[in-house]
């Protein structure tokens, strides 16, 4: 049976870490479906349309080496249960695995229809060095029926939040950095102000003195 990884990410912005994850998943799954997610548990700094465009640029670059990675924006939904149901329509008779970072795990039990979700999809957790996994949380999720696996993956030490605060160009691929620069997406990258003000006529409301 075909194995498909489902990887929704805030992509705010996509980093070389996201790139490493997608390329690593190719070694485990027949297809990797990605989309820019509107996570109700996060505050996003850029608009969804910009995050979608940035993710598409990154995937376009990855596809030159790994055509199995595809953007599937129709999977983007604020409720993951709806995402999985849409994926089941796109790929019937497949094994679906939802990929998530360890930072998302503590919110999992609060997701809409989570017990139904646990029956329909497996979960692959990507450890993050700044967010260690809590064994008791994992045990509670498994008691609810979650099928969990922890990835043996260690990506580059970068994050979207670090980039948003610092603008460190080494955190993101060149195509993403160029898009951010062009659209002035983050606070450290304001639009350039024009200093050359064209001369204007001075309108006088009273006649000048003789």
PDB file of N, CA and C in Angstrom, residues 135-170:
ATOM      1  N   UNK A 135       7.164  12.631  28.197  1.00  0.00           N
ATOM      2  CA  UNK A 135       6.678  11.246  28.130  1.00  0.00           C
ATOM      3  C   UNK A 135       5.248  11.077  28.629  1.00  0.00           C
ATOM      4  N   UNK A 136       4.853  11.842  29.645  1.00  0.00           N
ATOM      5  CA  UNK A 136       3.494  11.694  30.169  1.00  0.00           C
ATOM      6  C   UNK A 136       2.457  12.193  29.162  1.00  0.00           C
ATOM      7  N   UNK A 137       2.797  13.234  28.415  1.00  0.00           N
ATOM      8  CA  UNK A 137       1.889  13.730  27.369  1.00  0.00           C
ATOM      9  C   UNK A 137       1.736  12.686  26.276  1.00  0.00           C
ATOM     10  N   UNK A 138       2.850  12.072  25.876  1.00  0.00           N
ATOM     11  CA  UNK A 138       2.798  11.023  24.856  1.00  0.00           C
ATOM     12  C   UNK A 138       1.948   9.843  25.334  1.00  0.00           C
ATOM     13  N   UNK A 139       2.117   9.469  26.601  1.00  0.00           N
ATOM     14  CA  UNK A 139       1.342   8.351  27.155  1.00  0.00           C
ATOM     15  C   UNK A 139      -0.150   8.666  27.167  1.00  0.00           C
ATOM     16  N   UNK A 140      -0.499   9.905  27.514  1.00  0.00           N
ATOM     17  CA  UNK A 140      -1.907  10.305  27.527  1.00  0.00           C
ATOM     18  C   UNK A 140      -2.508  10.247  26.122  1.00  0.00           C
ATOM     19  N   UNK A 141      -1.732  10.671  25.126  1.00  0.00           N
ATOM     20  CA  UNK A 141      -2.214  10.642  23.746  1.00  0.00           C
ATOM     21  C   UNK A 141      -2.406   9.206  23.265  1.00  0.00           C
ATOM     22  N   UNK A 142      -1.468   8.347  23.620  1.00  0.00           N
ATOM     23  CA  UNK A 142      -1.590   6.937  23.232  1.00  0.00           C
ATOM     24  C   UNK A 142      -2.785   6.283  23.913  1.00  0.00           C
ATOM     25  N   UNK A 143      -3.084   6.707  25.141  1.00  0.00           N
ATOM     26  CA  UNK A 143      -4.255   6.170  25.842  1.00  0.00           C
ATOM     27  C   UNK A 143      -5.554   6.563  25.142  1.00  0.00           C
ATOM     28  N   UNK A 144      -5.513   7.699  24.426  1.00  0.00           N
ATOM     29  CA  UNK A 144      -6.684   8.136  23.662  1.00  0.00           C
ATOM     30  C   UNK A 144      -6.771   7.447  22.304  1.00  0.00           C
ATOM     31  N   UNK A 145      -5.730   6.677  21.966  1.00  0.00           N
ATOM     32  CA  UNK A 145      -5.748   5.939  20.703  1.00  0.00           C
ATOM     33  C   UNK A 145      -4.789   6.431  19.650  1.00  0.00           C
ATOM     34  N   UNK A 146      -3.945   7.401  19.990  1.00  0.00           N
ATOM     35  CA  UNK A 146      -3.007   7.946  19.005  1.00  0.00           C
ATOM     36  C   UNK A 146      -1.928   6.930  18.651  1.00  0.00           C
ATOM     37  N   UNK A 147      -1.637   6.821  17.357  1.00  0.00           N
ATOM     38  CA  UNK A 147      -0.542   5.968  16.872  1.00  0.00           C
ATOM     39  C   UNK A 147       0.635   6.886  16.580  1.00  0.00           C
ATOM     40  N   UNK A 148       1.605   6.899  17.498  1.00  0.00           N
ATOM     41  CA  UNK A 148       2.706   7.861  17.459  1.00  0.00           C
ATOM     42  C   UNK A 148       4.023   7.184  17.130  1.00  0.00           C
ATOM     43  N   UNK A 149       4.841   7.881  16.344  1.00  0.00           N
ATOM     44  CA  UNK A 149       6.224   7.468  16.113  1.00  0.00           C
ATOM     45  C   UNK A 149       7.090   8.714  16.226  1.00  0.00           C
ATOM     46  N   UNK A 150       8.274   8.558  16.789  1.00  0.00           N
ATOM     47  CA  UNK A 150       9.205   9.680  16.933  1.00  0.00           C
ATOM     48  C   UNK A 150      10.300   9.519  15.888  1.00  0.00           C
ATOM     49  N   UNK A 151      10.486  10.540  15.070  1.00  0.00           N
ATOM     50  CA  UNK A 151      11.430  10.472  13.957  1.00  0.00           C
ATOM     51  C   UNK A 151      12.870  10.499  14.452  1.00  0.00           C
ATOM     52  N   UNK A 152      13.694   9.679  13.834  1.00  0.00           N
ATOM     53  CA  UNK A 152      15.136   9.719  14.077  1.00  0.00           C
ATOM     54  C   UNK A 152      15.731  10.749  13.120  1.00  0.00           C
ATOM     55  N   UNK A 153      15.445  11.995  13.398  1.00  0.00           N
ATOM     56  CA  UNK A 153      15.807  13.088  12.492  1.00  0.00           C
ATOM     57  C   UNK A 153      16.370  14.242  13.290  1.00  0.00           C
ATOM     58  N   UNK A 154      17.450  14.794  12.781  1.00  0.00           N
ATOM     59  CA  UNK A 154      18.021  15.996  13.394  1.00  0.00           C
ATOM     60  C   UNK A 154      18.337  16.984  12.284  1.00  0.00           C
ATOM     61  N   UNK A 155      17.546  18.029  12.211  1.00  0.00           N
ATOM     62  CA  UNK A 155      17.731  19.023  11.166  1.00  0.00           C
ATOM     63  C   UNK A 155      18.683  20.117  11.590  1.00  0.00           C
ATOM     64  N   UNK A 156      18.918  21.075  10.717  1.00  0.00           N
ATOM     65  CA  UNK A 156      19.790  22.203  11.056  1.00  0.00           C
ATOM     66  C   UNK A 156      19.187  23.035  12.184  1.00  0.00           C
ATOM     67  N   UNK A 157      20.024  23.662  13.012  1.00  0.00           N
ATOM     68  CA  UNK A 157      19.523  24.423  14.171  1.00  0.00           C
ATOM     69  C   UNK A 157      18.978  25.790  13.768  1.00  0.00           C
ATOM     70  N   UNK A 158      17.885  25.786  13.038  1.00  0.00           N
ATOM     71  CA  UNK A 158      17.256  27.037  12.600  1.00  0.00           C
ATOM     72  C   UNK A 158      15.769  26.968  12.915  1.00  0.00           C
ATOM     73  N   UNK A 159      15.125  28.125  12.921  1.00  0.00           N
ATOM     74  CA  UNK A 159      13.676  28.166  13.119  1.00  0.00           C
ATOM     75  C   UNK A 159      13.127  29.409  12.440  1.00  0.00           C
ATOM     76  N   UNK A 160      11.854  29.350  12.101  1.00  0.00           N
ATOM     77  CA  UNK A 160      11.201  30.510  11.492  1.00  0.00           C
ATOM     78  C   UNK A 160      11.190  31.698  12.446  1.00  0.00           C
ATOM     79  N   UNK A 161      10.953  31.428  13.730  1.00  0.00           N
ATOM     80  CA  UNK A 161      10.894  32.524  14.701  1.00  0.00           C
ATOM     81  C   UNK A 161      12.241  33.228  14.819  1.00  0.00           C
ATOM     82  N   UNK A 162      13.335  32.465  14.784  1.00  0.00           N
ATOM     83  CA  UNK A 162      14.666  33.078  14.836  1.00  0.00           C
ATOM     84  C   UNK A 162      14.873  33.981  13.629  1.00  0.00           C
ATOM     85  N   UNK A 163      14.465  33.504  12.465  1.00  0.00           N
ATOM     86  CA  UNK A 163      14.625  34.332  11.267  1.00  0.00           C
ATOM     87  C   UNK A 163      13.772  35.590  11.355  1.00  0.00           C
ATOM     88  N   UNK A 164      12.539  35.475  11.839  1.00  0.00           N
ATOM     89  CA  UNK A 164      11.665  36.645  11.922  1.00  0.00           C
ATOM     90  C   UNK A 164      12.253  37.719  12.822  1.00  0.00           C
ATOM     91  N   UNK A 165      12.999  37.299  13.844  1.00  0.00           N
ATOM     92  CA  UNK A 165      13.569  38.266  14.775  1.00  0.00           C
ATOM     93  C   UNK A 165      14.908  38.823  14.316  1.00  0.00           C
ATOM     94  N   UNK A 166      15.655  38.041  13.551  1.00  0.00           N
ATOM     95  CA  UNK A 166      17.028  38.443  13.214  1.00  0.00           C
ATOM     96  C   UNK A 166      17.246  38.739  11.742  1.00  0.00           C
ATOM     97  N   UNK A 167      16.446  38.128  10.878  1.00  0.00           N
ATOM     98  CA  UNK A 167      16.682  38.288   9.451  1.00  0.00           C
ATOM     99  C   UNK A 167      17.948  37.605   8.979  1.00  0.00           C
ATOM    100  N   UNK A 168      18.389  36.580   9.705  1.00  0.00           N
ATOM    101  CA  UNK A 168      19.619  35.866   9.351  1.00  0.00           C
ATOM    102  C   UNK A 168      19.421  35.136   8.023  1.00  0.00           C
ATOM    103  N   UNK A 169      20.114  35.587   6.987  1.00  0.00           N
ATOM    104  CA  UNK A 169      19.904  35.045   5.643  1.00  0.00           C
ATOM    105  C   UNK A 169      20.321  33.589   5.528  1.00  0.00           C
ATOM    106  N   UNK A 170      21.130  33.092   6.463  1.00  0.00           N
ATOM    107  CA  UNK A 170      21.545  31.693   6.402  1.00  0.00           C
ATOM    108  C   UNK A 170      20.423  30.740   6.839  1.00  0.00           C
TER     109      UNK A 170
END
